[in-house]
Every structure is written in C-alpha cells, then in structure tokens.
Tab-separated table of C-alpha atoms (C1' of nucleotides) in Angstrom:
chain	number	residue	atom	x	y	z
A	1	UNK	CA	-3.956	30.025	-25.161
A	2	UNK	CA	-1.516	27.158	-24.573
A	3	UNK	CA	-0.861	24.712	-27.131
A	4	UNK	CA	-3.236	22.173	-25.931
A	5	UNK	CA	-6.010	22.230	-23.216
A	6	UNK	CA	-4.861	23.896	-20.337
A	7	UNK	CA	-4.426	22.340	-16.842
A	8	UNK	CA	-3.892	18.698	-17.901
A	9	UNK	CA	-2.958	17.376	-14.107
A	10	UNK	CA	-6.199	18.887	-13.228
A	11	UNK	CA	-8.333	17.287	-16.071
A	12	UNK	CA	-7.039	13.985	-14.455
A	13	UNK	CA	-7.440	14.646	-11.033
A	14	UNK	CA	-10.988	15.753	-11.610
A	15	UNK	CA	-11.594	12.808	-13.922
A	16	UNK	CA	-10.166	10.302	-11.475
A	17	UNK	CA	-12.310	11.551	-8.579
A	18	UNK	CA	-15.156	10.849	-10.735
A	19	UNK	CA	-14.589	8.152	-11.999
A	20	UNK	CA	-13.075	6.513	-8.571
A	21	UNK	CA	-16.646	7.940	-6.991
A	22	UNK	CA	-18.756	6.421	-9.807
A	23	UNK	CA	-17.929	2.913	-10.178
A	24	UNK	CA	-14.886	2.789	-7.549
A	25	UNK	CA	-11.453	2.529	-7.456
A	26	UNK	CA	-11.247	-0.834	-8.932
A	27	UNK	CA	-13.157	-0.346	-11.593
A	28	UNK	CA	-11.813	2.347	-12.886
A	29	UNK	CA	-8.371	1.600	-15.614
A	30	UNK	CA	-6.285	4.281	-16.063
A	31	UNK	CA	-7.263	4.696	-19.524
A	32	UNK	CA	-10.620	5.408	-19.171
A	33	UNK	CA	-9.113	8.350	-16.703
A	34	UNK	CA	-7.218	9.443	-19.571
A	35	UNK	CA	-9.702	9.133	-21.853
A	36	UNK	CA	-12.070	11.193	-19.434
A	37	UNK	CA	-9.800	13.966	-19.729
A	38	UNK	CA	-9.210	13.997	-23.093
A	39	UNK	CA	-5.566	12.427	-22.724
A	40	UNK	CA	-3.390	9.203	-23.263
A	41	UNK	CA	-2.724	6.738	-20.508
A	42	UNK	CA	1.039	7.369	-20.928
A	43	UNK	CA	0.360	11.273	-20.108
A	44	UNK	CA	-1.216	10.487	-16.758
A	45	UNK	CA	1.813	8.399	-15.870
A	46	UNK	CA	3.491	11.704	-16.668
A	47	UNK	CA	1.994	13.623	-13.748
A	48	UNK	CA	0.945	10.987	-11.173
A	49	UNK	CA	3.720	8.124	-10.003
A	50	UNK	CA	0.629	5.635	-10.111
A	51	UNK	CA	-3.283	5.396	-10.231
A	52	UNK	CA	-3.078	6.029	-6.207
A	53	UNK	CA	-1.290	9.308	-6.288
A	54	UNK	CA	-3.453	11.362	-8.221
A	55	UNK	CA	-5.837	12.057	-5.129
A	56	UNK	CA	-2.926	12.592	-2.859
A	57	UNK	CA	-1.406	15.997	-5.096
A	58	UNK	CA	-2.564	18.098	-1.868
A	59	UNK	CA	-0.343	16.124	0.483
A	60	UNK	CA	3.071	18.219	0.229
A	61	UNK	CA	1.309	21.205	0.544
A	62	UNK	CA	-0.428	20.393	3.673
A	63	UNK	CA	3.073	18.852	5.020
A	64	UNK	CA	4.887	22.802	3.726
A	65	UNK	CA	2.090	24.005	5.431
A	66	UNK	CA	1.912	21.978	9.074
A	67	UNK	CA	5.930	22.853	8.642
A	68	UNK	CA	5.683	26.319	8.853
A	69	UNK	CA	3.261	26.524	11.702
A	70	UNK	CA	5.792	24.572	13.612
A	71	UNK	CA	8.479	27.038	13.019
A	72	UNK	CA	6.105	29.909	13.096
A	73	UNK	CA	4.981	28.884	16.967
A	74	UNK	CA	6.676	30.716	19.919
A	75	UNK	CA	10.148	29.431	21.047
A	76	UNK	CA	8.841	28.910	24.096
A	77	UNK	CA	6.029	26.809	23.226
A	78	UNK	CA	5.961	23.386	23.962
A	79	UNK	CA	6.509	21.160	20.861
A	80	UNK	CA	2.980	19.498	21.908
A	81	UNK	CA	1.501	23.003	21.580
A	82	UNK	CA	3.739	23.539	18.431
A	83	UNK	CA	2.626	20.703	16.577
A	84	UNK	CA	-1.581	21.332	17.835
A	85	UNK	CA	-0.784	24.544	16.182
A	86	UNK	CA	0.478	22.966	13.202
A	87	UNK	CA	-2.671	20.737	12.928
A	88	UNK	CA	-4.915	23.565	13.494
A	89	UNK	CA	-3.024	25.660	10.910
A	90	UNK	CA	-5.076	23.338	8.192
A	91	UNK	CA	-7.953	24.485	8.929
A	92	UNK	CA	-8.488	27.293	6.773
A	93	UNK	CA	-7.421	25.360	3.954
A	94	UNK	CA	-9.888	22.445	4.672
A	95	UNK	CA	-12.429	24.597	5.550
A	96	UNK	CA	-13.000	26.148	2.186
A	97	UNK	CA	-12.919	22.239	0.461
A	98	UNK	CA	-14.730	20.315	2.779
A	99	UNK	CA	-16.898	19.005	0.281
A	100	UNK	CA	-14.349	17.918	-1.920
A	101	UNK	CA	-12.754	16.451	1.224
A	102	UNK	CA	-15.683	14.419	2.298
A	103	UNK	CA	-15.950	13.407	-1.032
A	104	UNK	CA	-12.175	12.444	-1.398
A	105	UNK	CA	-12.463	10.372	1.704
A	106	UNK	CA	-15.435	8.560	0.993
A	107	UNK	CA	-13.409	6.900	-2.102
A	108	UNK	CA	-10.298	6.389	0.237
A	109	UNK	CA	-12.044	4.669	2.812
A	110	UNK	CA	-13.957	1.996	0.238
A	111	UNK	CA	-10.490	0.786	-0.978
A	112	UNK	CA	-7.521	-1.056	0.631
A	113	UNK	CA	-4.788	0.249	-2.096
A	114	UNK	CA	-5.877	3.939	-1.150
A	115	UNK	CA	-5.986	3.369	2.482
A	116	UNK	CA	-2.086	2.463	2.596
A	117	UNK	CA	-1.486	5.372	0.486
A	118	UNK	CA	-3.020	7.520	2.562
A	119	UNK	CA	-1.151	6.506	5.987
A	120	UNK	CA	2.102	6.516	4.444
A	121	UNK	CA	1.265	10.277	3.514
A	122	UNK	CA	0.428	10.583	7.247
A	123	UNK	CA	3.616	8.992	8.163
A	124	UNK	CA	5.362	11.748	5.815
A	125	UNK	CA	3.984	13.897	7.747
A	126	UNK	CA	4.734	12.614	10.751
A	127	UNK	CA	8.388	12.333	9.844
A	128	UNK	CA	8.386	15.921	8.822
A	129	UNK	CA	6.950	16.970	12.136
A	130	UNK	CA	9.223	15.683	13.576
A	131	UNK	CA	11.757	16.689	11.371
A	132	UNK	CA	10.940	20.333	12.345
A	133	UNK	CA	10.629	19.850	16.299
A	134	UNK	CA	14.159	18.610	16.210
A	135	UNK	CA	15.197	21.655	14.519
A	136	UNK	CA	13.600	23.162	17.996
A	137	UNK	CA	15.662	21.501	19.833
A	138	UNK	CA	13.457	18.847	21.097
A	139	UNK	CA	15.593	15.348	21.248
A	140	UNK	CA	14.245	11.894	20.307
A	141	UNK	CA	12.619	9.881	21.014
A	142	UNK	CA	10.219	13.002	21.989
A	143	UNK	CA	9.856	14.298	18.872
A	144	UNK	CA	8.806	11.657	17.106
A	145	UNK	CA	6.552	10.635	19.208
A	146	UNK	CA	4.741	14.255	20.233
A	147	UNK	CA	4.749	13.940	16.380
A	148	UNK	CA	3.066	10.757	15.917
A	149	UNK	CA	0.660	11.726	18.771
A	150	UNK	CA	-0.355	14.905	17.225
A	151	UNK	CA	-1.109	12.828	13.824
A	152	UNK	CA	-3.450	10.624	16.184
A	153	UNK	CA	-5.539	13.688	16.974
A	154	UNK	CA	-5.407	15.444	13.725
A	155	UNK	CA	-6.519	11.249	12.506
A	156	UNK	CA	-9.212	11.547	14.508
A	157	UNK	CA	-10.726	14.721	14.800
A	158	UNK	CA	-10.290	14.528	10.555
A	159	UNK	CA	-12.615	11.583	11.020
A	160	UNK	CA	-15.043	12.937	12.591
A	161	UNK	CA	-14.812	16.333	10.850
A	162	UNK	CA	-15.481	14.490	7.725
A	163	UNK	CA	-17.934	12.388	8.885
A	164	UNK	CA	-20.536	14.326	10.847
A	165	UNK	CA	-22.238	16.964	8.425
A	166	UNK	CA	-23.039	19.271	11.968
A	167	UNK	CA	-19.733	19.008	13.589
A	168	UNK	CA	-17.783	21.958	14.895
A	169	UNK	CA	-15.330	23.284	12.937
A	170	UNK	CA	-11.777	21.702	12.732
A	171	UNK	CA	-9.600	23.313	15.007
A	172	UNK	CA	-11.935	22.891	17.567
A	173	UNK	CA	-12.217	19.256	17.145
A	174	UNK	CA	-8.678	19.210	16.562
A	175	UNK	CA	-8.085	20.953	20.460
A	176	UNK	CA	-10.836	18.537	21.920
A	177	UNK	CA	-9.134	15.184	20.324
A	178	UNK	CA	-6.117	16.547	21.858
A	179	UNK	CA	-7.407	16.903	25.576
A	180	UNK	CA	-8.891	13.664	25.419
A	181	UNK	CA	-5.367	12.176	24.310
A	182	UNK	CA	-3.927	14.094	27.180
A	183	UNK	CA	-6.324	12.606	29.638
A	184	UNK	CA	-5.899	9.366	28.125
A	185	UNK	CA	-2.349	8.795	28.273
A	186	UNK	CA	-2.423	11.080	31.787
A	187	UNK	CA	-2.533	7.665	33.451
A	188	UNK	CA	-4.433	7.207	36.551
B	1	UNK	CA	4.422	-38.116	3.530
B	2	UNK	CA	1.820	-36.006	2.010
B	3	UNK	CA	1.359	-36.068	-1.656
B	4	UNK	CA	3.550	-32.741	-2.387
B	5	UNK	CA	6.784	-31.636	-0.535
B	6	UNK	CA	5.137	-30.171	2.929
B	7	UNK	CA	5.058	-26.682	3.833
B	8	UNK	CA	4.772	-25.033	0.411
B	9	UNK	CA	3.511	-21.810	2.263
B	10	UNK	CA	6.428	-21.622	4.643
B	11	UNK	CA	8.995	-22.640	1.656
B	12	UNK	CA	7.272	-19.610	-0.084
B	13	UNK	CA	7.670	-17.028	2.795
B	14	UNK	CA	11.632	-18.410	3.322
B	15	UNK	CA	12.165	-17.976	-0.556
B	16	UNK	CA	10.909	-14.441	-0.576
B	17	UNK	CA	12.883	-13.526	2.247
B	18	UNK	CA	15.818	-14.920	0.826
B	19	UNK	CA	15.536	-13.097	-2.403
B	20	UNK	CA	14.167	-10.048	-0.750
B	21	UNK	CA	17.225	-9.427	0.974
B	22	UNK	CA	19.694	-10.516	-1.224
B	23	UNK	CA	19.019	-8.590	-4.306
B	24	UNK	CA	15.982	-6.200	-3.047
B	25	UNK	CA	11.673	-6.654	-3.405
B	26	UNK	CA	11.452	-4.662	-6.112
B	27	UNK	CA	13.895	-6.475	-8.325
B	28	UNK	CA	12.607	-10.107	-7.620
B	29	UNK	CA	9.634	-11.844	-9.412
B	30	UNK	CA	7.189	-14.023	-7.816
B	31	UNK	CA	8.109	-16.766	-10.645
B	32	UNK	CA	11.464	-16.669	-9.260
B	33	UNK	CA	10.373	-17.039	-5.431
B	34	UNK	CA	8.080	-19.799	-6.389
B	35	UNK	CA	10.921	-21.373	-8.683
B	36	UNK	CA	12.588	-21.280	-5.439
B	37	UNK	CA	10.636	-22.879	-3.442
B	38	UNK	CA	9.986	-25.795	-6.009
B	39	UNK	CA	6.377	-24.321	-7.052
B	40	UNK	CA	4.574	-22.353	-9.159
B	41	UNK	CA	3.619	-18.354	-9.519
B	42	UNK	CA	0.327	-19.516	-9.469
B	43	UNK	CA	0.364	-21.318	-6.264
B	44	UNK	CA	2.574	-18.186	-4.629
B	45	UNK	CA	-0.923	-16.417	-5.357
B	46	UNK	CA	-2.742	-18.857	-3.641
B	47	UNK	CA	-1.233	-18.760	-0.433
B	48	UNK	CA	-0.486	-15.233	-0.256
B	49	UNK	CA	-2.907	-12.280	-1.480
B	50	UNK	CA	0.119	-10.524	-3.343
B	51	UNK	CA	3.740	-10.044	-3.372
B	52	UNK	CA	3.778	-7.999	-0.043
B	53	UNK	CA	1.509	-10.282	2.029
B	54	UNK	CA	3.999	-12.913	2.045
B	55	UNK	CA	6.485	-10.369	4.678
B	56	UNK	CA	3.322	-10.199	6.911
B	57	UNK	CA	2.105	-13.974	7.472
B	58	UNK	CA	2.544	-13.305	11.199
B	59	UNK	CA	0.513	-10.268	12.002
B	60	UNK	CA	-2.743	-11.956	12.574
B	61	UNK	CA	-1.085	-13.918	15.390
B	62	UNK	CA	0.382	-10.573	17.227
B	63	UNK	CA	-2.853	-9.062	16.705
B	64	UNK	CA	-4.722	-12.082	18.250
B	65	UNK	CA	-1.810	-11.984	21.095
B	66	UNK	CA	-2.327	-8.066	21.680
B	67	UNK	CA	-6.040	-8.502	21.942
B	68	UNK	CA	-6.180	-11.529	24.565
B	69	UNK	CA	-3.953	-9.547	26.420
B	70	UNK	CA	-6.020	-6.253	26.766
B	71	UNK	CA	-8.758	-8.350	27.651
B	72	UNK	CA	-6.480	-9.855	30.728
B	73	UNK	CA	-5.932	-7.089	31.962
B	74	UNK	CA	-7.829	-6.168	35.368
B	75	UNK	CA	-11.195	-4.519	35.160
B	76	UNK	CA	-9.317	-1.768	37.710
B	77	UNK	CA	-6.119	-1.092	34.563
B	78	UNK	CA	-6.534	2.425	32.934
B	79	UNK	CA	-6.975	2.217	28.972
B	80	UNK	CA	-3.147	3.125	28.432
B	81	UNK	CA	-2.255	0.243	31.237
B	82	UNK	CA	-4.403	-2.303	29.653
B	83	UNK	CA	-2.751	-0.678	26.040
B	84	UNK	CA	0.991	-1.011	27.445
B	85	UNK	CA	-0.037	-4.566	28.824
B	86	UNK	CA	-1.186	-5.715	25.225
B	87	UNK	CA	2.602	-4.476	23.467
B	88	UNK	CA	4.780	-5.522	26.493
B	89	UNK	CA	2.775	-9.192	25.807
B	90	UNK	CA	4.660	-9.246	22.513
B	91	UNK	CA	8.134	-9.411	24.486
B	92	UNK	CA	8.590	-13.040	24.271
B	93	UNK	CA	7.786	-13.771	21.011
B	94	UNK	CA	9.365	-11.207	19.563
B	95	UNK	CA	12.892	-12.054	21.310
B	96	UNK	CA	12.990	-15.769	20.121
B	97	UNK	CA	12.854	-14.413	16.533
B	98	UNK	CA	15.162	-11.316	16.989
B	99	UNK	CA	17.237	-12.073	14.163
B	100	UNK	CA	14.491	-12.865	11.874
B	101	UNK	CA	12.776	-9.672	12.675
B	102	UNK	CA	16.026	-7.483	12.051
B	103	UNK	CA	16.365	-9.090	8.366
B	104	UNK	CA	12.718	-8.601	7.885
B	105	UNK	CA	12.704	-5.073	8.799
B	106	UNK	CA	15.667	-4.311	6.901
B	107	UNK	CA	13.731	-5.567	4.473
B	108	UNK	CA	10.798	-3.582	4.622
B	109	UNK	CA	12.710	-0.463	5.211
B	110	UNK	CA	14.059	-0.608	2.270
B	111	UNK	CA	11.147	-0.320	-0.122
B	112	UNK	CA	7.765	2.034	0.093
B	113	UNK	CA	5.603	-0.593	-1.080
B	114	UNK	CA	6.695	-2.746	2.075
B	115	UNK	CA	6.317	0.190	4.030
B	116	UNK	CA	2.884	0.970	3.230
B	117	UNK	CA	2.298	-2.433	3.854
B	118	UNK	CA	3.185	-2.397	7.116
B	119	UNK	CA	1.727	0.834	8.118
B	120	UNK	CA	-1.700	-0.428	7.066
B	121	UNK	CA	-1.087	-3.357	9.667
B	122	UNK	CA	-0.159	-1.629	12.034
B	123	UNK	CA	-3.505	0.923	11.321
B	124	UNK	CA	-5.284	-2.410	11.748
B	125	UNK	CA	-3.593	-3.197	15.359
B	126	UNK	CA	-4.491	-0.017	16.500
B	127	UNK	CA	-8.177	-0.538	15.318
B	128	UNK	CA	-8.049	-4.719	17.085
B	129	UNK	CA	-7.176	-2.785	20.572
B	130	UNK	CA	-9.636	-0.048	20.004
B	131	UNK	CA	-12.254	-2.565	19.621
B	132	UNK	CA	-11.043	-4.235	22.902
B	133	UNK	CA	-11.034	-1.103	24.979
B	134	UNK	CA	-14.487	-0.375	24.006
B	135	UNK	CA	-15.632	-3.855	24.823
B	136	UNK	CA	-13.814	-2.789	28.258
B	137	UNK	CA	-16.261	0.152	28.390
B	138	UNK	CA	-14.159	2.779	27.361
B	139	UNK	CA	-16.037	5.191	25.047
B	140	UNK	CA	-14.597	6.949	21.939
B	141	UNK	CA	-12.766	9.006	20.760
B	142	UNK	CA	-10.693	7.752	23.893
B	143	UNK	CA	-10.544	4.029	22.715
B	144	UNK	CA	-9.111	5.088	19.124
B	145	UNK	CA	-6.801	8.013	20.691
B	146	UNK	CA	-5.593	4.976	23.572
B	147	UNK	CA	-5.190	2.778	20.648
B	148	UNK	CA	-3.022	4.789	18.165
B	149	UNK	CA	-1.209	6.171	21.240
B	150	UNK	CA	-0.207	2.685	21.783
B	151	UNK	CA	0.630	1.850	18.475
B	152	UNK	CA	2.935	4.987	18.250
B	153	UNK	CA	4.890	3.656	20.994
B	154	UNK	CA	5.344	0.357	20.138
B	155	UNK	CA	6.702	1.781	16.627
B	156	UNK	CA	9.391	3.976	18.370
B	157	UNK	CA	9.877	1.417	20.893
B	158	UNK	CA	10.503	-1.457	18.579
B	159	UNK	CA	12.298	0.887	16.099
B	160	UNK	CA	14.941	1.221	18.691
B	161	UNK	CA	14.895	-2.195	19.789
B	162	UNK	CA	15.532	-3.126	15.787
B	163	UNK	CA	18.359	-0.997	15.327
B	164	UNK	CA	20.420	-1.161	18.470
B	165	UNK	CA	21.849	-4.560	18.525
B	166	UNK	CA	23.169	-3.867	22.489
B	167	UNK	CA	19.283	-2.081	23.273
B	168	UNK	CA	17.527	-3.279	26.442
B	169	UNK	CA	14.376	-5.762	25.700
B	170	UNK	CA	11.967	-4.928	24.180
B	171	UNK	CA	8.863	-4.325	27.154
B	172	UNK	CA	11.612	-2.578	28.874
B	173	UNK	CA	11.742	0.488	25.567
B	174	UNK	CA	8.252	0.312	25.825
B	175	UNK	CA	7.623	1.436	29.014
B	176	UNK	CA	10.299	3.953	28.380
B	177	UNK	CA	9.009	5.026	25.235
B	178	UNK	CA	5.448	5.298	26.775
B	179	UNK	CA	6.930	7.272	29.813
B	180	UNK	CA	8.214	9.765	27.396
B	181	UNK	CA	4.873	10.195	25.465
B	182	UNK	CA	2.958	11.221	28.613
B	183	UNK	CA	5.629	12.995	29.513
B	184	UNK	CA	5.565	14.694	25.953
B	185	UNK	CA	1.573	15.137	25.885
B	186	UNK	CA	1.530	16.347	29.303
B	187	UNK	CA	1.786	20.027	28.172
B	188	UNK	CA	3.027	22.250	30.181
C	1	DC	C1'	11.262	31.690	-41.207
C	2	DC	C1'	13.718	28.218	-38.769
C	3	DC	C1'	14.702	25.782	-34.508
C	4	DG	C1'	14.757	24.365	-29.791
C	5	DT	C1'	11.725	22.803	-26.394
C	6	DA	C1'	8.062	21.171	-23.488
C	7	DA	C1'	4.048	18.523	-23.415
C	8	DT	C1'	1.959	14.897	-25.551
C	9	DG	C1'	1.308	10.615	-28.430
C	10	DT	C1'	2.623	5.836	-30.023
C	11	DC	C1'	4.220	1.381	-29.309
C	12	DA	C1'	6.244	-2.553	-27.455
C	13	DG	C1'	7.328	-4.766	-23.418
C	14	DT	C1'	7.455	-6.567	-18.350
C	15	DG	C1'	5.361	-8.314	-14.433
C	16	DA	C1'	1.572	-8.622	-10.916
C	17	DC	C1'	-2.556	-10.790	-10.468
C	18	DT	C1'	-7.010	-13.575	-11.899
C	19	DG	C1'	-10.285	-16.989	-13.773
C	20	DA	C1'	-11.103	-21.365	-15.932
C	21	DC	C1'	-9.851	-25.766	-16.442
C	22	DA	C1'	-6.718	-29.923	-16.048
C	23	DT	C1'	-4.024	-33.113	-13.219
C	24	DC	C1'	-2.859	-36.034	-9.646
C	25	DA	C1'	-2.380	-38.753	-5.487
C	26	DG	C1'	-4.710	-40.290	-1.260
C	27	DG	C1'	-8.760	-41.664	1.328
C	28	DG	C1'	-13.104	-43.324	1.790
C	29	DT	C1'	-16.824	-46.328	-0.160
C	30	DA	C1'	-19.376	-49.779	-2.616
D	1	DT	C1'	-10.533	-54.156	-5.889
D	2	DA	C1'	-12.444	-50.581	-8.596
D	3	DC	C1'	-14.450	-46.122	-8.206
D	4	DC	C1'	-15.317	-41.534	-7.076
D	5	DC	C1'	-14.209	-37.340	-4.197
D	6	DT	C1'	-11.297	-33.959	-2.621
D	7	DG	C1'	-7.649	-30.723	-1.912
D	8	DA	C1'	-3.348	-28.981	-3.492
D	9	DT	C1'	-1.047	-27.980	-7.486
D	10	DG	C1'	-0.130	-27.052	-12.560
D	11	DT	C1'	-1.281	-24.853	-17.103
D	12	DC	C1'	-2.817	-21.254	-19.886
D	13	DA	C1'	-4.804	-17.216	-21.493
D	14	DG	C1'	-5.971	-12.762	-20.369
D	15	DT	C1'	-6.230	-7.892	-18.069
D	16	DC	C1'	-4.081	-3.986	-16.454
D	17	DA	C1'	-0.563	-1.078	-14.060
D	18	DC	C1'	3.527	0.849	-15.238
D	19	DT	C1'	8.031	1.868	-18.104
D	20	DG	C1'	11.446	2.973	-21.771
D	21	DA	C1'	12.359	4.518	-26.373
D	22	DC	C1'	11.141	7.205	-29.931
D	23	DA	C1'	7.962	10.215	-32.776
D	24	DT	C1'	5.058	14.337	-33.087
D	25	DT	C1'	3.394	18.846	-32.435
D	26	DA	C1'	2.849	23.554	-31.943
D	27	DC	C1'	4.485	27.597	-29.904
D	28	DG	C1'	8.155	31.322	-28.957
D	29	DG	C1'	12.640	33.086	-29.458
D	30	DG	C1'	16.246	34.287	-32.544
DNA sequence: CCCGTAATGTCAGTGACTGACATCAGGGTA
DNA sequence: TACCCTGATGTCAGTCACTGACATTACGGG
C-alpha cells in the first residue's frame, strides 16, 4: 500500500468527468475536482497542464497507437490505405470504452473551451500522421494532406459512431466515411 | 467628432497586434493593450470576447464571403467545385492584406492558445460550407466530408502561400493543393 | 534508525474575465 | 433653454485558473 491513495491522476479524471457531466464544464472549479478526489487544487495542476486536459490523457496513446499502424502497413501500400489502417487500428481500443466515449463526448461537445482542445489534439494527430508517411517516403504536400483527409473520416465516422446507439462498428464506418470522401473529392 | 477618439475596436485589434508580435501573446496583458490604445481593460472586454478573439475580428466576413460564393456557384458544379469556388473567392481579399496576414500568422504560430483558436474557426468554416452544400442538396456525410476536405486544402494551400514570400497566388496553390488531394485519396 | 525522495499540501500572487454601478457627452423633446 | 435618454466608457470589487516557492509526510534504502 502506497503512502497515500493510490491512482491520484485517476481519482481526478474520474472526478472531473463527473463533475463536468453533472453540472458542466463551467460550473465545475477545479477545487471542487480536487476536493472530489480527495486532493488539493495545486495537486491536480500537478498531473493535468489545465482544467481542459484532464479528459484528453488518452490522446498520446491513440496518436503512439495510429503511429504504429502506419509503420506496421505494407510498404507497398498506399499512404491513403496506410493511414485508413491507422484509423481503423483504434478500434479495438474504442470498442471496449464506448460508453465512456459517448459519455466523454457528450461533455466536449456542450463546451467551446473543450471543443478547441479537442481539434488541436486532432491536429496532433494529424501532424504525426503525417509525420510518419514522410518517413514512407511520401513528399509534401501529400502527406499532410492524405493526413488531414484521413482525420476528416476518422472526424466523421467518430461522430456518428458516438452518436447512433445501433451503428456498425467503427472500422466499418471508418471504411464507408472513407469511400464517400473518395467519391466526393473524385470530381465529376 | 464623436464623443470618444473613433475606432476604439480597431485601435484595440492594432494594439494587440503590435504587442503580440513584439514581445509575444503570452507575455502581454490586456491592461497594457488597452493602455495602448488609450482605453481601458474593461472596454478591451467589451469589444472582444477574450484575449484571443481580438486576432480573429475578420473571420465572420471570410465565412460570409465563402458561403455567398458556394451558393454562386452553378446548380450543374460538383460539391468539391462549388467547395474550391468558395476558397479561391478568398483570393482577392486575402492579397490586399498579404503583409498583415504574414505578421498575424506568425503570430498565431507562435502560441497554442492562438492555435486552438484558429483551428476552432476554421472547424466553424468547414461547418458554414457544409450547411451550404446541403442547402445545394447534397446529403451527408458527403456535405461534412466536402466541407473538411475543403478546409484541409485551403490550410495547406494558404500555409504555403504564408511562408513562401516568392509562392504563386493564392487560388492558384489551391487548385494545386486540391489536385494533389484527389490525387492522394484516389487510392490506387 | 536516519535520510533521501517523491507525492502532496500550504500560501501568496498574477492575470483573465465578469457583474454592478457611475459618468459623460450628444441628440432629441418639451 | 432645460431636461431626459442613450450608448460608449470608466471604476471597482470579486471569482477563478494557474504558478512559484517552500513546507510536510511517509516510505524504502543504507
């Protein structure tokens, strides 16, 4: 037994998610987070950069993890197909938290604040993407934007994933936001 | 002459720039922009939402600009013509103020905060068009996936057209910049 | 049994942002 | 002319996010 409650960053992610869900972002002071968890104000600052970050801890894991697939995909895969595989790599992961998920996005998308955090985590990601096609080979401007592209999809079929309790699983939404981008952009 | 020196808001916007650049957002105080501009903190607050806001007075406009020019384009224009239309529109405008938006941007580049900023207008471009391609009759996802397409390209485009002092105009990267997304999402 | 250390607590401070109220100069109106 | 009315600004007190400096508190090794 550790000399004080175990698992502090979890206490105040937990709390925060609560507390954010109860009476919104807003309305919620860091305090009372700290409080909820049995903690000082100061010790939250101590493992989240601000009141925003605490629901993003999952995001460099997911980037580490869309990273890999990238490398992981055949040489001679396309970096299109490189980065869908990347997107649809998450889908275990989400899979198992989708509850959490849909309740993590609920309180993102009834705040402002949390909304810009949560596209400059997509950007990161993005950035890292592309980061990782280029080490393919792929040139720019192409891998930035097959990068940015593939964030579209996984933007959207995340979106509806979340949203629609009956919806197909992720990957699959993830390969069908993709075809429609393709026909999209196909021209006429 | 008006009661009060005219223009406080654009006095405001031309201190914070000032400041901004010269010794960086983070390390200048709204007292001292409004002591700049001859005002108050308080009345900084009530022209401007916050201490970001006052970089982004303009995006309404391009938004408005964007979204009258989807809906010129002909009934006959695929979704990603229309799209292409709406950024190219932004040519003119944009290259009267070239300067301004290359100290602006360096700005912005320069500090997260800014950058989230801007990411969440350009999230809310992206949603402007959408809403215009559906009133078009294009159904969704496509009119989202057209959308942030779009947006994707006008970031790379611009990005390029930012940086490289000797760079070709702007509607000119963008139709480069869009040729090389389809040519990217093409697959194989 | 002491001591270094990592996680936490305490406290004072800065600065962004807000609400309530005061001021002040024109413009219209009696 | 005297009197409101109004819109832009000023003043002031307060909340809260976030930070730096320093104190405290058990372990766990020596």
């Amino acid at each position: 037994m550790g000399r004080w409650q175990p698992d502090s960053q979890g206490r105040l992610e937990q709390a925060a998610l609560a507390l954010y869900s109860e009476r919104g972002f807003e309305n919620t002071t860091v305090a009372e987070i700290a409080a909820r968890a049995g903690l000082t104000e100061r010790t939250f600052f101590r493992h989240f950069a601000d009141k925003r970050e605490v629901l993003f801890w999952g995001a460099p894991m997911l980037e580490g993890l869309m990273v890999s697939a990238v490398e992981a995909a055949p040489t001679t895969a396309a970096p299109i197909d490189a980065v869908a595989a990347a997107l649809e790599a998450t889908g275990p992961l989400l899979a198992e938290r989708r509850d959490s998920a849909r309740q993590r996005q609920r309180v993102i998308d009834a705040n402002t604040d949390l909304r810009e955090r949560e596209l400059i985590k997509l950007a990161s990601l993005a950035t890292a993407l592309a980061g990782a096609l280029r080490r393919r080979g792929v040139g720019e401007p192409a891998a930035t934007l097959t990068a940015e592209a593939g964030i579209a999809v996984f933007r959207v079929a995340f979106a509806r994933w979340v949203s629609d309790p009956k919806s197909r699983d992720l990957p699959q939404l993830i390969r069908d936001s993709l075809g429609e981008l393709q026909a999209v952009t196909a021209g006429r």
